[in-house]
Short mmCIF file of C-alpha atoms and ligand atoms in Angstrom, two decimals:
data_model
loop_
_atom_site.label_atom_id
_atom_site.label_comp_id
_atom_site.label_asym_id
_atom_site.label_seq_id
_atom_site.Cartn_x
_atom_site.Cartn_y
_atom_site.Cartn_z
CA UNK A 8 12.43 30.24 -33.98
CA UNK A 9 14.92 32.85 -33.90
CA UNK A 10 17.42 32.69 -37.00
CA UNK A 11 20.59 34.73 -36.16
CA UNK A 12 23.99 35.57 -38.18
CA UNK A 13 25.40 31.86 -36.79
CA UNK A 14 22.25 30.21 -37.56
CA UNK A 15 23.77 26.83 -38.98
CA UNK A 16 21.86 25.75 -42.57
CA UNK A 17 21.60 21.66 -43.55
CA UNK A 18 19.13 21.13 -46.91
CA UNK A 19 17.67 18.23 -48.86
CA UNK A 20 18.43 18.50 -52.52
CA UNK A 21 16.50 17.07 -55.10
CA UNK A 22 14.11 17.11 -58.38
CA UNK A 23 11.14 16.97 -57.38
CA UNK A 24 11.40 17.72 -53.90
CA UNK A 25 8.18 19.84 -52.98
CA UNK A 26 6.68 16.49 -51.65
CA UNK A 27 10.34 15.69 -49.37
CA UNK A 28 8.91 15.16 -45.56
CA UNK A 29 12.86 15.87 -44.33
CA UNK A 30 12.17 19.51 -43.52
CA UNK A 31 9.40 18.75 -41.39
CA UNK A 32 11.10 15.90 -39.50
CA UNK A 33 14.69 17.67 -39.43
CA UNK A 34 13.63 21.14 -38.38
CA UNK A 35 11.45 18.98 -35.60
CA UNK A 36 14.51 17.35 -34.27
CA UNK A 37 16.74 20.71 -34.02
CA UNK A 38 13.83 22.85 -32.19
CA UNK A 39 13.13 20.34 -30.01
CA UNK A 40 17.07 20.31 -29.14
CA UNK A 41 17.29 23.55 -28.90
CA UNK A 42 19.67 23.92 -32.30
CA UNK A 43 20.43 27.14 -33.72
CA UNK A 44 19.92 25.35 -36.99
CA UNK A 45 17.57 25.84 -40.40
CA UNK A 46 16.67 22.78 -42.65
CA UNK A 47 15.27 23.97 -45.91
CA UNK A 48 14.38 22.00 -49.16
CA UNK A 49 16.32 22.99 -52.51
CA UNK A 50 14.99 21.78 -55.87
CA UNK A 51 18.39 20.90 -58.16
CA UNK A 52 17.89 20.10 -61.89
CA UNK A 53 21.19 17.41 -62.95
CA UNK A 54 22.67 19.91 -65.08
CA UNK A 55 22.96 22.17 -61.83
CA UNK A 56 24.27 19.21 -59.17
CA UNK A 57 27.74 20.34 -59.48
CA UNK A 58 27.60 23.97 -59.17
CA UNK A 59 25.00 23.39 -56.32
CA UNK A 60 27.55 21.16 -54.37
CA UNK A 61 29.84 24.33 -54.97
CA UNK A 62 27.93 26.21 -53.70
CA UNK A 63 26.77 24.31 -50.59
CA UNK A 64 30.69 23.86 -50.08
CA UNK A 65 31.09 27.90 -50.07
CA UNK A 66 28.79 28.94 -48.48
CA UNK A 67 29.61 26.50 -45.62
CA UNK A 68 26.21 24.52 -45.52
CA UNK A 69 26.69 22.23 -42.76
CA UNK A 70 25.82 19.45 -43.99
CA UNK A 71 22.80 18.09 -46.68
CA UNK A 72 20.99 14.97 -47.76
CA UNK A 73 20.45 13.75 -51.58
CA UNK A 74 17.68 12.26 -52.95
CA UNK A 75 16.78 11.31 -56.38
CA UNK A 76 17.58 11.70 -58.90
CA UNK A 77 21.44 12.51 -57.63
CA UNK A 78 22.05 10.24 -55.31
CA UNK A 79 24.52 8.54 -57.08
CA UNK A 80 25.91 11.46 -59.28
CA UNK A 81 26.75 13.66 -56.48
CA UNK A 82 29.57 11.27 -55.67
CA UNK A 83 32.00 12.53 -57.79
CA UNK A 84 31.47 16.01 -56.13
CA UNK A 85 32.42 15.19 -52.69
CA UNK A 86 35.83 14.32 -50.98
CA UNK A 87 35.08 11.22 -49.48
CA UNK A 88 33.04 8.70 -49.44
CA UNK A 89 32.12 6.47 -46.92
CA UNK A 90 33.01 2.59 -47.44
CA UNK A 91 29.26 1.43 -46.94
CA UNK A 92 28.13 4.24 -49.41
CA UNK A 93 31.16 3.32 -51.95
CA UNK A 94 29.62 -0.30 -51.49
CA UNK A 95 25.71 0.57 -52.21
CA UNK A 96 27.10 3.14 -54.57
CA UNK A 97 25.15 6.27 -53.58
CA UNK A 98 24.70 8.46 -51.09
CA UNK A 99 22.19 10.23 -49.34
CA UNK A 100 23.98 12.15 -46.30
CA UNK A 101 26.80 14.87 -46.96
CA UNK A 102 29.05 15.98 -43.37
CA UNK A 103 30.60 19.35 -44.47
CA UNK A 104 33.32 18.78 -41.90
CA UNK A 105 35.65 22.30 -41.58
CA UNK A 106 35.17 22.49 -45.84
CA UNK A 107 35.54 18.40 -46.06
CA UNK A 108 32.55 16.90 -47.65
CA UNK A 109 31.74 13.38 -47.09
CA UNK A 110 29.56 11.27 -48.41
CA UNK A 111 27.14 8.50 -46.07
CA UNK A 112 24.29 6.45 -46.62
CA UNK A 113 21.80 5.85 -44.38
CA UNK A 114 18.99 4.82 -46.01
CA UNK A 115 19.99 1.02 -45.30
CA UNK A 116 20.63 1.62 -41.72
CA UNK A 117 17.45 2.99 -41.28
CA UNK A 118 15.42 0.23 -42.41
CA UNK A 119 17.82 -2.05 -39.88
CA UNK A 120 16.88 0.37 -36.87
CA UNK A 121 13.52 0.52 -38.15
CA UNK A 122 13.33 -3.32 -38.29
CA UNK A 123 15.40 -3.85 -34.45
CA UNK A 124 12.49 -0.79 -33.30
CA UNK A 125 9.66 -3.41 -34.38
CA UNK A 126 12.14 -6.58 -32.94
CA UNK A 127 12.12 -8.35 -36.03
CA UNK A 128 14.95 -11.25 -35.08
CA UNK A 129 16.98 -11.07 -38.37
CA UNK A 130 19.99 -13.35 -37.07
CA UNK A 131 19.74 -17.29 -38.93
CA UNK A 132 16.47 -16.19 -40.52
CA UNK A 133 15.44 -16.31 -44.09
CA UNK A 134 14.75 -12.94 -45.64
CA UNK A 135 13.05 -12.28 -48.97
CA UNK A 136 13.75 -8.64 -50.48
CA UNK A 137 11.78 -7.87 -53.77
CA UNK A 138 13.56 -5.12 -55.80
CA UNK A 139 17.13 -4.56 -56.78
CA UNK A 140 16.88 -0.85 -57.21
CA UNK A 141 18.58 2.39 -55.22
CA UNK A 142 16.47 1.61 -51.60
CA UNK A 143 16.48 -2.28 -52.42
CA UNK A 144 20.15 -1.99 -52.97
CA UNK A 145 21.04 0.10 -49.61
CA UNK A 146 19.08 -2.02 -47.26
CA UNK A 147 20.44 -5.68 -48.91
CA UNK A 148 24.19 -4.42 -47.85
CA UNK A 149 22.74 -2.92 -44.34
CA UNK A 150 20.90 -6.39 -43.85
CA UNK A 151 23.29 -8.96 -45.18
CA UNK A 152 25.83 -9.45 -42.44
CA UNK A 153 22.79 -9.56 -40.35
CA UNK A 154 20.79 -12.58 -41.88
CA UNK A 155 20.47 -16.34 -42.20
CA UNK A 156 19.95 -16.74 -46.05
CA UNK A 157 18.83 -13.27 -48.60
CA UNK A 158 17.12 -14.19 -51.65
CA UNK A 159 16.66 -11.32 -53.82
CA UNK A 160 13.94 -10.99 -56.62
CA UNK A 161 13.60 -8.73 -59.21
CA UNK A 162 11.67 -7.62 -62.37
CA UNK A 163 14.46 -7.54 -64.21
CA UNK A 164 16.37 -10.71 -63.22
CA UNK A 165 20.05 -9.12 -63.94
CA UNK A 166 19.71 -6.74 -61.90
CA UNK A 167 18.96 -9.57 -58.98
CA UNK A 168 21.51 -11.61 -59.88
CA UNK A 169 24.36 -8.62 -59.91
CA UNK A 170 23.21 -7.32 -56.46
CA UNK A 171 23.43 -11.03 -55.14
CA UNK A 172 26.82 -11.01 -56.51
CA UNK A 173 27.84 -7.70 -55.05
CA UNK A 174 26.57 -9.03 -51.57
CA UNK A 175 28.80 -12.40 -51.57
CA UNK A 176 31.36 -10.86 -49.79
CA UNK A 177 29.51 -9.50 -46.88
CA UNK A 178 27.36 -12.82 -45.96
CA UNK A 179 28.80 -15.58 -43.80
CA UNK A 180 25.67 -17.71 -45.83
CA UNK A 181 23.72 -17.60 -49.05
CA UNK A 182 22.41 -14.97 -51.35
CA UNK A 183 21.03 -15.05 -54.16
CA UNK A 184 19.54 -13.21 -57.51
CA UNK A 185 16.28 -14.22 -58.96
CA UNK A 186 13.63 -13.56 -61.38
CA UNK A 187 10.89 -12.50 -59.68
CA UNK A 188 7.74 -14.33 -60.89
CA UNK A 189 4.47 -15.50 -59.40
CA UNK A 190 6.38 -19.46 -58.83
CA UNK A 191 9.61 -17.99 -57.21
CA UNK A 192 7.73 -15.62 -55.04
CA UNK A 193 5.39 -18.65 -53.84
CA UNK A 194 8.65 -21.16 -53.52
CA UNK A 195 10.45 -18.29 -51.75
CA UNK A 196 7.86 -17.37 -49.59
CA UNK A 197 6.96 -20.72 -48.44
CA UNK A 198 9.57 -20.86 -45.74
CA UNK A 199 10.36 -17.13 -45.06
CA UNK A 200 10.77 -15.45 -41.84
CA UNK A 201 10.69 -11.88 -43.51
CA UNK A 202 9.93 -10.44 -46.69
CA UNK A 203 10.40 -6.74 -48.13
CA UNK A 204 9.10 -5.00 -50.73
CA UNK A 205 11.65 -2.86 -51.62
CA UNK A 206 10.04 -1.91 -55.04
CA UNK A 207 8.26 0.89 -56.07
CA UNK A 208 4.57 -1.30 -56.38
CA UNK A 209 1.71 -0.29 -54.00
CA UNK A 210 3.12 3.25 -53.76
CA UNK A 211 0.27 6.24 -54.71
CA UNK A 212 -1.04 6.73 -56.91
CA UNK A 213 -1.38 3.39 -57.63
CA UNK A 214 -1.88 2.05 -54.19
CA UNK A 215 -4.14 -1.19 -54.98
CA UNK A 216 -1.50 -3.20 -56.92
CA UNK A 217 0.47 -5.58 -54.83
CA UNK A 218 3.30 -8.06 -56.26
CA UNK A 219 2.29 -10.74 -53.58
CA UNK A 220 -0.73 -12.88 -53.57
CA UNK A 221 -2.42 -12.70 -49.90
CA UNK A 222 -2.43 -17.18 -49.99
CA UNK A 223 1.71 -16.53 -50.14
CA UNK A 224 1.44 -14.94 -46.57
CA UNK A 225 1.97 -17.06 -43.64
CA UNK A 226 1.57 -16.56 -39.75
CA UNK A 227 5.11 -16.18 -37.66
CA UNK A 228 6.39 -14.29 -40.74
CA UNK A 229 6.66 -10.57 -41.16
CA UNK A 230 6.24 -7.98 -44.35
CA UNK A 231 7.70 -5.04 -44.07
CA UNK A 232 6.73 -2.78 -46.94
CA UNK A 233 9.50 0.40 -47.43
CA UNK A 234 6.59 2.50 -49.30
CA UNK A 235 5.39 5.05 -46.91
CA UNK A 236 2.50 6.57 -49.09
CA UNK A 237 0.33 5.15 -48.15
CA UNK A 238 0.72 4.57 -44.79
CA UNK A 239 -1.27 1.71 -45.57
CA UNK A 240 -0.26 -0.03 -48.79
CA UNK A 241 -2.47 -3.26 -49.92
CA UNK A 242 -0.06 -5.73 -48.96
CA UNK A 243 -0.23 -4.52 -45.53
CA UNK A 244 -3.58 -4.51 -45.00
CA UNK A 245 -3.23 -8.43 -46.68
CA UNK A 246 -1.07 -8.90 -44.36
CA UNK A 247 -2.45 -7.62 -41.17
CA UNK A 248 -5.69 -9.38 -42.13
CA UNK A 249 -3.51 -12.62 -42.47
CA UNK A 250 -2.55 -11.89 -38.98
CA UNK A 251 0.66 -11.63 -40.36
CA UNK A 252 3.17 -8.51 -38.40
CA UNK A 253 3.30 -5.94 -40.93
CA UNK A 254 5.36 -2.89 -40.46
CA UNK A 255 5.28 -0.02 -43.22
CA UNK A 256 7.98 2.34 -44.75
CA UNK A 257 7.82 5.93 -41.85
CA UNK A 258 9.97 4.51 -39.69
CA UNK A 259 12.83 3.54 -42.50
CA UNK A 260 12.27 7.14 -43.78
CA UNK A 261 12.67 8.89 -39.99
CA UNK A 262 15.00 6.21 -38.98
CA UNK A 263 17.33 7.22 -42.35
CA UNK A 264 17.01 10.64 -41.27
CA UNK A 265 17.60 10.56 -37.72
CA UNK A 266 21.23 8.89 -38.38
CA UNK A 267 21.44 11.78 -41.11
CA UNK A 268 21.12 14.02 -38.01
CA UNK A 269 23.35 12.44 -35.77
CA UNK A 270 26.37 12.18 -37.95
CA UNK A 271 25.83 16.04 -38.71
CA UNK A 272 25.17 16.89 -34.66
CA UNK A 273 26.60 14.19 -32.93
CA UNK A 274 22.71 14.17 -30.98
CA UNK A 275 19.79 11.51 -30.81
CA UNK A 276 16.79 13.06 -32.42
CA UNK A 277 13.43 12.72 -31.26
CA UNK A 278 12.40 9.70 -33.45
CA UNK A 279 8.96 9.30 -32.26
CA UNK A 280 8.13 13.40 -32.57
CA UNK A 281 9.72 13.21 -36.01
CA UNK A 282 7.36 9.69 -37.09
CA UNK A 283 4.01 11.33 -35.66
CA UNK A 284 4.81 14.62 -37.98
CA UNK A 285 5.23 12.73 -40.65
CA UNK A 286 2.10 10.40 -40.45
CA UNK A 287 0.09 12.93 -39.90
CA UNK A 288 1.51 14.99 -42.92
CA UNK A 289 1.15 11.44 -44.74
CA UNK A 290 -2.98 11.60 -43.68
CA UNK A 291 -3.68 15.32 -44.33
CA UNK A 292 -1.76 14.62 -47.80
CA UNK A 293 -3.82 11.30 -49.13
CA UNK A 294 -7.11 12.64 -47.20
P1 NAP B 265 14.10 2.53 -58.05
O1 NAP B 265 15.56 2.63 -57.87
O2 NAP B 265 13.44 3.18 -59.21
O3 NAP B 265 13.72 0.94 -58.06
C1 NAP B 265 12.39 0.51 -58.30
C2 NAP B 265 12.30 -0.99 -58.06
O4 NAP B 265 10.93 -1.38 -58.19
C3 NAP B 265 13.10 -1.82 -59.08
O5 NAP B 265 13.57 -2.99 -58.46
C4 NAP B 265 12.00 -2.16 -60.11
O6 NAP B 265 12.26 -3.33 -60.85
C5 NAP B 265 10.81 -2.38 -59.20
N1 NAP B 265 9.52 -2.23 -59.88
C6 NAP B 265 8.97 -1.07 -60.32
N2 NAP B 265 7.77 -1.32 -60.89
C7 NAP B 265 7.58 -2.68 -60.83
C8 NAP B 265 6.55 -3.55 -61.27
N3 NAP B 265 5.45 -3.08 -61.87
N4 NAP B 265 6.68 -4.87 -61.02
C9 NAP B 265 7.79 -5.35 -60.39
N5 NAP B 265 8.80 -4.59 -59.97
C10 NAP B 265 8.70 -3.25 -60.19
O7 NAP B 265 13.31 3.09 -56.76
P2 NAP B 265 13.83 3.14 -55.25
O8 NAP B 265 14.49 4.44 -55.00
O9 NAP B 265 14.56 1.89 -54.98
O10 NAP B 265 12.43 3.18 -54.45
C11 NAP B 265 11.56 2.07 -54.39
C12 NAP B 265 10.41 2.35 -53.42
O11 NAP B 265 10.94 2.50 -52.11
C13 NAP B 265 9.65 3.66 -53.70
O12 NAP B 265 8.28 3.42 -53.46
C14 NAP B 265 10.18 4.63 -52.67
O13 NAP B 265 9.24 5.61 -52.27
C15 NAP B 265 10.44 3.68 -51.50
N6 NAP B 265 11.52 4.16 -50.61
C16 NAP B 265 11.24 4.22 -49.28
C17 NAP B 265 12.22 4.65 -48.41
C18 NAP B 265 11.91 4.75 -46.94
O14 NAP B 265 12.71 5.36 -46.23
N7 NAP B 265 10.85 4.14 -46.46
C19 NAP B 265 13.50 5.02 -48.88
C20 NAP B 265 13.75 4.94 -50.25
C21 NAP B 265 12.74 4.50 -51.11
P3 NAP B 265 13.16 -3.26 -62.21
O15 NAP B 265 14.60 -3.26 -61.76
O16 NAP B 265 12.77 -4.47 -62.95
O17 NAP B 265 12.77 -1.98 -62.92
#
């Protein structure tokens, strides 16, 4: 690619973020579009986040995505905020429109394209989420106004229980908070159309725990696990050998960045181009 003096810059910040798979995907999207644009990866230690966002601000970076561990600190940095990031609390997409910086989230929206992609029905239907943390968080207010009933269950039961009551305004029917424990994941499961694992269990290195036992699985349901790596997480291949639909966590992660890419470029990105890179980056990195 040719990088000239208007060569437009967008970055991922984070710490770590050697292993971030949004340069591959984003530079993807703007060569295949024919952008004059440059995604690079910046490493930014907390005690650096607000001179960084400074600095991103004059240098005229065009826009950026956060990911842990400032994807809720780096609110207080920006101008705006967008309502449905105000609501989940973080953000993960920055617009640096004319020197304006505002603040999205996307992260829930991509697991909601992800999920319409696979045409998982959401509407009426009974969806399980385990986890109440940052992703578990940002796809329960993407999903809410979408579903039947959301029961949410988590480790740490308060956590459930204040996310459920963070939600009641957005649901036309129930949510709820739970502990999450071998009887309420049975109970739940029982009569679920859809269940996520939104926590961080199955995820390498430790890729052969699961929090579901394979008898809890059910034909006509779906799993959809939001770990990407592996590509393959045990309670997918459960599932899949339960011949139960099982969709893993690539197409949240593309899906989160493509509608990072649109708001910055007003363009639809290659989504498919961007999930094959990243698969295959997934296999050469796991062997
Ligand atoms: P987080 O904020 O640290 O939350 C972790 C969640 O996992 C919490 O609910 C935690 O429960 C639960 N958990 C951790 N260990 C557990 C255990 N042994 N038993 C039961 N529950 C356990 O992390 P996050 O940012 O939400 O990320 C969670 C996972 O989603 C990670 O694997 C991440 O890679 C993946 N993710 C995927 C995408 C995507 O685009 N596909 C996007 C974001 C994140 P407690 O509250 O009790 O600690």
């Amino acid at each position: 690619m040719d990088i000239s003096s208007d060569t437009k810059l967008y970055a991922v910040i984070g710490d770590p973020i050697e292993h971030s798979f949004s340069p591959l995907m984003q530079n993807i999207a703007f060569q295949r579009l024919g952008l004059n644009s440059v995604y690079l990866a910046f490493r930014v230690r907390s005690q650096d986040l607000e001179s960084a966002i400074a600095g991103m601000r004059s240098l005229g970076v065009s826009g950026f995505n956060v990911t842990v561990p400032h994807k809720v600190s780096v609110m207080r940095y920006l101008d705006r905020v967008d309502r449905l990031a105000v609501d989940i609390g973080a953000v993960n997409t920055v617009v640096n429109e004319g020197g304006t910086l505002i603040g999205y989230n996307t992260d829930g929206e991509g697991a909601l394209a992800a999920l319409r992609e696979e045409g998982v029905e959401l509407k009426g239907r009974k969806v399980v989420l385990l986890g109440a943390g940052g992703a578990a968080k940002a796809l329960a207010f993407s999903i809410a106004p979408a579903v039947g009933k959301l029961i949410i269950l988590n480790r740490t039961e308060s956590k459930a229980r204040d996310l459920a009551s963070s939600l009641k305004g957005r649901l036309s029917s129930a949510v709820e908070g739970r502990k999450l424990t071998e009887t309420s994941l049975r109970n739940e499961l029982a009569d679920a159309d859809v269940l996520i694992n939104a926590t961080s269990v199955g995820m390498y290195p430790k890729a052969d725990e699961t929090l579901v036992k394979r008898e809890f699985l059910h034909r006509g349901m779906t799993v959809f696990d939001i770990v990407y790596n592996p590509l393959m997480t045990r309670l997918l291949k459960e599932a899949e050998a339960a011949s139960v639909h099982a969709m893993g966590g690539v197409k949240m992660l593309v899906y989160q960045g493509a509608l990072a890419f649109e708001l910055w470029t007003g363009r639809k990105p290659p989504v498919d181009e961007m999930c094959e890179a990243v698969e295959n980056a997934l296999r050469r990195r796991t062997g």
